[in-house]
mmCIF file of C-alpha atoms in Angstrom:
data_model
loop_
_atom_site.group_PDB
_atom_site.id
_atom_site.type_symbol
_atom_site.label_atom_id
_atom_site.label_comp_id
_atom_site.label_asym_id
_atom_site.label_seq_id
_atom_site.Cartn_x
_atom_site.Cartn_y
_atom_site.Cartn_z
ATOM 1 C CA UNK A 1 -14.552 -22.975 -6.105
ATOM 2 C CA UNK A 2 -11.715 -20.496 -5.230
ATOM 3 C CA UNK A 3 -10.019 -18.210 -7.822
ATOM 4 C CA UNK A 4 -6.540 -16.715 -6.860
ATOM 5 C CA UNK A 5 -4.544 -13.907 -8.181
ATOM 6 C CA UNK A 6 -1.002 -13.475 -6.875
ATOM 7 C CA UNK A 7 0.878 -10.145 -7.075
ATOM 8 C CA UNK A 8 -2.448 -8.508 -8.101
ATOM 9 C CA UNK A 9 -1.138 -5.010 -7.170
ATOM 10 C CA UNK A 10 0.921 -3.152 -4.620
ATOM 11 C CA UNK A 11 -0.280 -0.892 -1.755
ATOM 12 C CA UNK A 12 2.031 2.024 -0.859
ATOM 13 C CA UNK A 13 1.179 4.073 2.231
ATOM 14 C CA UNK A 14 2.531 5.569 5.480
ATOM 15 C CA UNK A 15 1.293 4.717 8.888
ATOM 16 C CA UNK A 16 1.613 6.078 12.336
ATOM 17 C CA UNK A 17 3.279 3.462 14.615
ATOM 18 C CA UNK A 18 2.995 3.980 18.385
ATOM 19 C CA UNK A 19 6.570 2.750 18.627
ATOM 20 C CA UNK A 20 8.381 4.039 15.577
ATOM 21 C CA UNK A 21 6.320 7.041 14.608
ATOM 22 C CA UNK A 22 5.796 7.941 10.862
ATOM 23 C CA UNK A 23 6.902 5.088 8.604
ATOM 24 C CA UNK A 24 6.382 4.111 5.062
ATOM 25 C CA UNK A 25 4.967 0.778 3.920
ATOM 26 C CA UNK A 26 4.762 -1.196 0.637
ATOM 27 C CA UNK A 27 2.813 -4.428 0.508
ATOM 28 C CA UNK A 28 2.270 -6.959 -2.192
ATOM 29 C CA UNK A 29 -1.500 -7.732 -2.535
ATOM 30 C CA UNK A 30 -2.644 -11.310 -3.388
ATOM 31 C CA UNK A 31 -6.307 -12.247 -3.642
ATOM 32 C CA UNK A 32 -8.622 -15.100 -3.372
ATOM 33 C CA UNK A 33 -12.332 -15.206 -4.453
ATOM 34 C CA UNK A 34 -14.785 -17.883 -3.536
ATOM 35 C CA UNK A 35 -17.966 -18.517 -5.511
ATOM 36 C CA UNK A 36 -19.819 -20.661 -7.997
ATOM 37 C CA UNK A 37 -18.897 -21.272 -11.667
ATOM 38 C CA UNK A 38 -21.151 -19.931 -14.240
ATOM 39 C CA UNK A 39 -22.196 -21.492 -17.556
ATOM 40 C CA UNK A 40 -19.043 -20.185 -19.090
ATOM 41 C CA UNK A 41 -17.110 -22.365 -16.709
ATOM 42 C CA UNK A 42 -15.539 -19.330 -14.960
ATOM 43 C CA UNK A 43 -16.065 -17.756 -11.577
ATOM 44 C CA UNK A 44 -14.682 -14.345 -12.565
ATOM 45 C CA UNK A 45 -12.871 -13.169 -15.517
ATOM 46 C CA UNK A 46 -9.162 -12.693 -14.718
ATOM 47 C CA UNK A 47 -9.155 -9.630 -16.843
ATOM 48 C CA UNK A 48 -11.752 -8.089 -14.589
ATOM 49 C CA UNK A 49 -10.359 -9.079 -11.296
ATOM 50 C CA UNK A 50 -7.208 -6.936 -11.253
ATOM 51 C CA UNK A 51 -8.825 -3.609 -12.165
ATOM 52 C CA UNK A 52 -11.922 -4.200 -9.910
ATOM 53 C CA UNK A 53 -9.839 -4.825 -6.751
ATOM 54 C CA UNK A 54 -7.028 -2.445 -7.725
ATOM 55 C CA UNK A 55 -9.490 0.480 -8.226
ATOM 56 C CA UNK A 56 -10.970 -0.055 -4.827
ATOM 57 C CA UNK A 57 -7.557 -0.188 -3.048
ATOM 58 C CA UNK A 58 -6.525 3.021 -5.123
ATOM 59 C CA UNK A 59 -9.576 4.808 -4.018
ATOM 60 C CA UNK A 60 -9.133 3.590 -0.372
ATOM 61 C CA UNK A 61 -5.950 3.216 1.728
ATOM 62 C CA UNK A 62 -3.314 3.495 -1.186
ATOM 63 C CA UNK A 63 -1.180 6.592 -0.842
ATOM 64 C CA UNK A 64 -2.837 7.638 2.433
ATOM 65 C CA UNK A 65 -1.687 8.049 5.965
ATOM 66 C CA UNK A 66 -3.101 5.162 7.889
ATOM 67 C CA UNK A 67 -3.987 6.298 11.336
ATOM 68 C CA UNK A 68 -4.715 4.010 14.282
ATOM 69 C CA UNK A 69 -7.236 6.211 16.217
ATOM 70 C CA UNK A 70 -7.106 4.205 19.281
ATOM 71 C CA UNK A 71 -3.280 4.363 19.581
ATOM 72 C CA UNK A 72 -2.137 6.172 22.797
ATOM 73 C CA UNK A 73 -1.881 9.941 22.444
ATOM 74 C CA UNK A 74 -3.647 10.271 18.892
ATOM 75 C CA UNK A 75 -6.123 12.955 18.338
ATOM 76 C CA UNK A 76 -8.121 13.648 15.172
ATOM 77 C CA UNK A 77 -10.164 16.676 14.524
ATOM 78 C CA UNK A 78 -11.489 18.931 11.679
ATOM 79 C CA UNK A 79 -9.487 21.911 10.666
ATOM 80 C CA UNK A 80 -9.399 24.411 7.692
ATOM 81 C CA UNK A 81 -7.495 21.906 5.496
ATOM 82 C CA UNK A 82 -9.947 19.123 6.273
ATOM 83 C CA UNK A 83 -8.497 16.877 9.025
ATOM 84 C CA UNK A 84 -5.730 17.372 11.588
ATOM 85 C CA UNK A 85 -4.090 14.363 13.097
ATOM 86 C CA UNK A 86 -1.754 14.845 16.116
ATOM 87 C CA UNK A 87 0.424 12.510 18.170
ATOM 88 C CA UNK A 88 2.989 12.975 21.203
ATOM 89 C CA UNK A 89 4.640 9.540 21.348
ATOM 90 C CA UNK A 90 7.142 8.386 20.351
ATOM 91 C CA UNK A 91 7.669 12.012 19.225
ATOM 92 C CA UNK A 92 5.507 15.117 18.555
ATOM 93 C CA UNK A 93 3.680 15.015 15.134
ATOM 94 C CA UNK A 94 0.990 16.939 13.461
ATOM 95 C CA UNK A 95 -0.323 16.585 9.824
ATOM 96 C CA UNK A 96 -3.199 18.402 8.094
ATOM 97 C CA UNK A 97 -4.736 17.735 4.873
ATOM 98 C CA UNK A 98 -7.981 16.889 2.949
ATOM 99 C CA UNK A 99 -9.945 14.015 4.250
ATOM 100 C CA UNK A 100 -9.065 11.684 1.416
ATOM 101 C CA UNK A 101 -5.426 11.829 2.349
ATOM 102 C CA UNK A 102 -6.165 9.781 5.614
ATOM 103 C CA UNK A 103 -7.404 6.325 6.374
ATOM 104 C CA UNK A 104 -8.761 6.370 9.944
ATOM 105 C CA UNK A 105 -8.892 3.037 11.453
ATOM 106 C CA UNK A 106 -10.196 2.241 14.961
ATOM 107 C CA UNK A 107 -7.342 0.162 16.082
ATOM 108 C CA UNK A 108 -4.533 0.667 18.646
ATOM 109 C CA UNK A 109 -1.893 -0.210 15.804
ATOM 110 C CA UNK A 110 -1.732 -0.761 12.004
ATOM 111 C CA UNK A 111 -0.771 -4.268 11.057
ATOM 112 C CA UNK A 112 -0.754 -5.783 7.571
ATOM 113 C CA UNK A 113 -2.874 -8.614 8.702
ATOM 114 C CA UNK A 114 -5.540 -6.500 10.186
ATOM 115 C CA UNK A 115 -5.562 -4.180 7.218
ATOM 116 C CA UNK A 116 -6.002 -7.178 4.836
ATOM 117 C CA UNK A 117 -9.018 -8.413 6.904
ATOM 118 C CA UNK A 118 -10.469 -4.896 6.804
ATOM 119 C CA UNK A 119 -10.111 -4.629 3.052
ATOM 120 C CA UNK A 120 -11.363 -8.270 2.503
ATOM 121 C CA UNK A 121 -14.474 -7.523 4.569
ATOM 122 C CA UNK A 122 -15.126 -4.222 2.631
ATOM 123 C CA UNK A 123 -14.722 -5.798 -0.739
ATOM 124 C CA UNK A 124 -16.940 -8.814 0.182
ATOM 125 C CA UNK A 125 -19.903 -6.539 1.198
ATOM 126 C CA UNK A 126 -20.740 -5.878 -2.580
ATOM 127 C CA UNK A 127 -18.940 -8.482 -4.543
ATOM 128 C CA UNK A 128 -19.310 -8.995 -8.157
ATOM 129 C CA UNK A 129 -21.856 -11.531 -9.573
ATOM 130 C CA UNK A 130 -21.238 -15.208 -8.545
ATOM 131 C CA UNK A 131 -18.466 -14.109 -6.066
ATOM 132 C CA UNK A 132 -19.336 -14.899 -2.451
ATOM 133 C CA UNK A 133 -16.251 -13.782 -0.492
ATOM 134 C CA UNK A 134 -12.971 -12.134 -1.119
ATOM 135 C CA UNK A 135 -9.792 -12.549 0.834
ATOM 136 C CA UNK A 136 -6.674 -10.331 0.454
ATOM 137 C CA UNK A 137 -3.199 -10.928 1.888
ATOM 138 C CA UNK A 138 -0.757 -8.125 2.380
ATOM 139 C CA UNK A 139 2.982 -9.022 2.541
ATOM 140 C CA UNK A 140 6.196 -7.112 2.786
ATOM 141 C CA UNK A 141 8.610 -7.799 -0.070
ATOM 142 C CA UNK A 142 11.318 -10.243 0.810
ATOM 143 C CA UNK A 143 14.469 -8.194 0.572
ATOM 144 C CA UNK A 144 17.853 -9.797 0.971
ATOM 145 C CA UNK A 145 20.025 -6.954 1.801
ATOM 146 C CA UNK A 146 19.518 -3.233 2.708
ATOM 147 C CA UNK A 147 16.096 -1.753 2.843
ATOM 148 C CA UNK A 148 14.418 1.213 4.470
ATOM 149 C CA UNK A 149 11.010 3.083 4.806
ATOM 150 C CA UNK A 150 10.445 6.695 4.072
ATOM 151 C CA UNK A 151 7.583 9.055 3.817
ATOM 152 C CA UNK A 152 7.178 12.076 1.516
ATOM 153 C CA UNK A 153 4.757 14.262 -0.501
ATOM 154 C CA UNK A 154 4.970 15.578 -4.111
ATOM 155 C CA UNK A 155 2.966 18.858 -4.337
ATOM 156 C CA UNK A 156 3.255 18.839 -8.289
ATOM 157 C CA UNK A 157 2.039 15.194 -8.786
ATOM 158 C CA UNK A 158 -1.412 15.107 -10.459
ATOM 159 C CA UNK A 159 -2.403 11.977 -8.580
ATOM 160 C CA UNK A 160 -2.431 10.772 -5.013
ATOM 161 C CA UNK A 161 1.400 11.254 -4.519
ATOM 162 C CA UNK A 162 0.655 14.863 -3.712
ATOM 163 C CA UNK A 163 -0.520 13.692 -0.274
ATOM 164 C CA UNK A 164 1.963 15.008 2.134
ATOM 165 C CA UNK A 165 2.354 11.839 4.258
ATOM 166 C CA UNK A 166 2.480 8.680 2.107
ATOM 167 C CA UNK A 167 5.461 6.475 1.672
ATOM 168 C CA UNK A 168 7.151 3.236 0.808
ATOM 169 C CA UNK A 169 9.456 0.439 1.925
ATOM 170 C CA UNK A 170 12.350 0.067 -0.448
ATOM 171 C CA UNK A 171 15.539 -1.566 -1.532
ATOM 172 C CA UNK A 172 18.676 0.299 -2.091
ATOM 173 C CA UNK A 173 21.508 -0.686 -4.460
ATOM 174 C CA UNK A 174 24.904 1.066 -4.627
ATOM 175 C CA UNK A 175 27.830 0.384 -7.002
ATOM 176 C CA UNK A 176 31.425 1.605 -7.129
ATOM 177 C CA UNK A 177 33.948 0.496 -9.691
ATOM 178 C CA UNK A 178 31.251 -1.869 -11.103
ATOM 179 C CA UNK A 179 30.797 -3.738 -7.809
ATOM 180 C CA UNK A 180 27.891 -3.770 -5.494
ATOM 181 C CA UNK A 181 28.724 -2.121 -2.061
ATOM 182 C CA UNK A 182 26.719 -3.819 0.624
ATOM 183 C CA UNK A 183 28.259 -1.834 3.494
ATOM 184 C CA UNK A 184 27.265 1.459 1.829
ATOM 185 C CA UNK A 185 23.889 0.190 1.123
ATOM 186 C CA UNK A 186 23.325 -0.706 4.752
ATOM 187 C CA UNK A 187 24.976 2.622 6.019
ATOM 188 C CA UNK A 188 22.595 4.804 3.816
ATOM 189 C CA UNK A 189 19.515 2.522 4.444
ATOM 190 C CA UNK A 190 20.038 3.073 8.216
ATOM 191 C CA UNK A 191 20.418 6.889 7.655
ATOM 192 C CA UNK A 192 17.163 7.065 5.609
ATOM 193 C CA UNK A 193 15.132 4.496 7.774
ATOM 194 C CA UNK A 194 11.764 5.978 8.995
ATOM 195 C CA UNK A 195 12.598 9.428 7.640
ATOM 196 C CA UNK A 196 10.535 12.046 6.107
ATOM 197 C CA UNK A 197 12.104 13.313 2.922
ATOM 198 C CA UNK A 198 11.198 16.934 2.307
ATOM 199 C CA UNK A 199 11.799 19.633 -0.469
ATOM 200 C CA UNK A 200 13.585 22.512 1.006
ATOM 201 C CA UNK A 201 11.372 24.730 -0.838
ATOM 202 C CA UNK A 202 8.368 23.767 1.271
ATOM 203 C CA UNK A 203 9.972 24.168 4.570
ATOM 204 C CA UNK A 204 8.292 26.934 6.698
ATOM 205 C CA UNK A 205 10.773 29.080 8.636
ATOM 206 C CA UNK A 206 10.265 31.475 11.477
ATOM 207 C CA UNK A 207 7.653 29.468 13.479
ATOM 208 C CA UNK A 208 7.023 30.366 17.273
ATOM 209 C CA UNK A 209 8.955 29.002 20.211
ATOM 210 C CA UNK A 210 6.440 26.084 20.544
ATOM 211 C CA UNK A 211 7.935 24.503 17.515
ATOM 212 C CA UNK A 212 11.631 24.853 18.449
ATOM 213 C CA UNK A 213 13.520 21.880 17.130
ATOM 214 C CA UNK A 214 10.794 20.903 14.708
ATOM 215 C CA UNK A 215 10.401 21.202 11.024
ATOM 216 C CA UNK A 216 7.222 22.161 9.211
ATOM 217 C CA UNK A 217 6.449 21.806 5.649
ATOM 218 C CA UNK A 218 3.433 23.319 3.845
ATOM 219 C CA UNK A 219 2.097 23.369 0.418
ATOM 220 C CA UNK A 220 -1.047 23.659 -1.698
ATOM 221 C CA UNK A 221 -1.697 21.037 -4.445
ATOM 222 C CA UNK A 222 -4.484 20.004 -6.571
ATOM 223 C CA UNK A 223 -6.295 18.089 -3.959
ATOM 224 C CA UNK A 224 -6.006 20.905 -1.327
ATOM 225 C CA UNK A 225 -3.784 22.366 1.423
ATOM 226 C CA UNK A 226 -1.239 20.237 3.319
ATOM 227 C CA UNK A 227 1.002 20.799 6.344
ATOM 228 C CA UNK A 228 3.163 18.502 8.419
ATOM 229 C CA UNK A 229 5.413 19.136 11.461
ATOM 230 C CA UNK A 230 8.036 16.654 12.905
ATOM 231 C CA UNK A 231 11.149 16.728 14.910
ATOM 232 C CA UNK A 232 13.992 18.044 12.694
ATOM 233 C CA UNK A 233 16.125 14.834 13.343
ATOM 234 C CA UNK A 234 13.286 12.743 11.704
ATOM 235 C CA UNK A 235 13.549 14.761 8.365
ATOM 236 C CA UNK A 236 15.951 14.815 5.573
ATOM 237 C CA UNK A 237 15.778 18.061 3.599
ATOM 238 C CA UNK A 238 16.626 17.781 -0.080
ATOM 239 C CA UNK A 239 17.308 20.667 -2.432
ATOM 240 C CA UNK A 240 14.743 19.287 -4.938
ATOM 241 C CA UNK A 241 11.352 17.558 -5.032
ATOM 242 C CA UNK A 242 11.525 14.134 -3.449
ATOM 243 C CA UNK A 243 10.642 12.181 -6.494
ATOM 244 C CA UNK A 244 12.369 8.838 -6.713
ATOM 245 C CA UNK A 245 14.494 10.308 -9.700
ATOM 246 C CA UNK A 246 15.776 13.002 -7.522
ATOM 247 C CA UNK A 247 16.317 10.737 -4.513
ATOM 248 C CA UNK A 248 18.482 8.526 -6.781
ATOM 249 C CA UNK A 249 20.462 11.412 -8.039
ATOM 250 C CA UNK A 250 20.876 12.862 -4.585
ATOM 251 C CA UNK A 251 22.034 9.619 -3.054
ATOM 252 C CA UNK A 252 24.593 9.171 -5.878
ATOM 253 C CA UNK A 253 25.941 12.607 -5.323
ATOM 254 C CA UNK A 254 26.173 12.410 -1.551
ATOM 255 C CA UNK A 255 27.815 9.049 -1.506
ATOM 256 C CA UNK A 256 30.365 10.039 -4.333
ATOM 257 C CA UNK A 257 31.135 13.134 -2.256
ATOM 258 C CA UNK A 258 31.561 11.370 0.917
ATOM 259 C CA UNK A 259 33.741 8.467 -0.443
ATOM 260 C CA UNK A 260 35.558 10.237 -3.220
ATOM 261 C CA UNK A 261 34.565 7.547 -5.749
ATOM 262 C CA UNK A 262 32.130 7.485 -8.744
ATOM 263 C CA UNK A 263 28.938 5.920 -7.494
ATOM 264 C CA UNK A 264 25.849 4.441 -9.229
ATOM 265 C CA UNK A 265 22.573 4.237 -7.237
ATOM 266 C CA UNK A 266 19.505 2.202 -7.955
ATOM 267 C CA UNK A 267 16.721 3.649 -5.592
ATOM 268 C CA UNK A 268 13.502 1.853 -5.402
ATOM 269 C CA UNK A 269 10.022 3.411 -4.785
ATOM 270 C CA UNK A 270 8.354 0.601 -3.150
ATOM 271 C CA UNK A 271 8.223 -2.730 -5.037
ATOM 272 C CA UNK A 272 9.854 -3.223 -8.461
ATOM 273 C CA UNK A 273 9.869 0.388 -9.503
ATOM 274 C CA UNK A 274 12.402 3.307 -9.090
ATOM 275 C CA UNK A 275 15.437 5.117 -10.877
ATOM 276 C CA UNK A 276 18.960 4.784 -11.491
ATOM 277 C CA UNK A 277 21.494 7.594 -11.219
ATOM 278 C CA UNK A 278 25.336 8.082 -11.538
ATOM 279 C CA UNK A 279 27.625 10.638 -10.067
ATOM 280 C CA UNK A 280 31.283 11.396 -10.350
ATOM 281 C CA UNK A 281 33.470 11.929 -7.369
#
């Protein structure tokens, strides 16, 4: 017998891609469980399926940086913060933070299919009573229109959003004069694509010549100390923390200023959640 649970949860993370660099990801998680029925006529109580699987995803790869340790140019070593991950291709990159902020995977590249297989095998090693096997499927949200991926970190967040390199794949909706503006949505999604959104207050200035042309952000949060260095052109500094509320307000203000028209923005943070903001010209 197989029990299935569609849209069980979402997994938001960032990953290092050998071709694109640091990118955000948001996947829908579906699950299937194989096993034998009990005397109660059930394989597994639906009310227990979601929290059991979700808690293990939350404690594992969710809101981490997924690192393919066999990718070209990747190095991982211990440091004062915990772990340091470096890469040189497709651009120079370094991130430091506590160990729990990283998911180290011995692969040349991260794919949704391989991550789903890895999580399925991990969950199946100690399944609940009567469950023999667990299969997860990770899928991108089907988006008809503009979408982009971004990474960020929120030092004041009490949970795992404080990790400096986690991210999302998100929709973007823009209205002017009560009408959706697909051209503006596409333009701004392209500007934001694969970028790191950083609070200007956390940017470190006055670094040595080795970091010319790069931006470094550092902060201390509840989980520990974090630091990240990227080429400046891969970063978008904001005058506020990079919460989705501030992202929506910043986008509305920037678009209104550039176009000279009142603007309403719906900014998503991954799948099915986000914030709305408006700005006058």
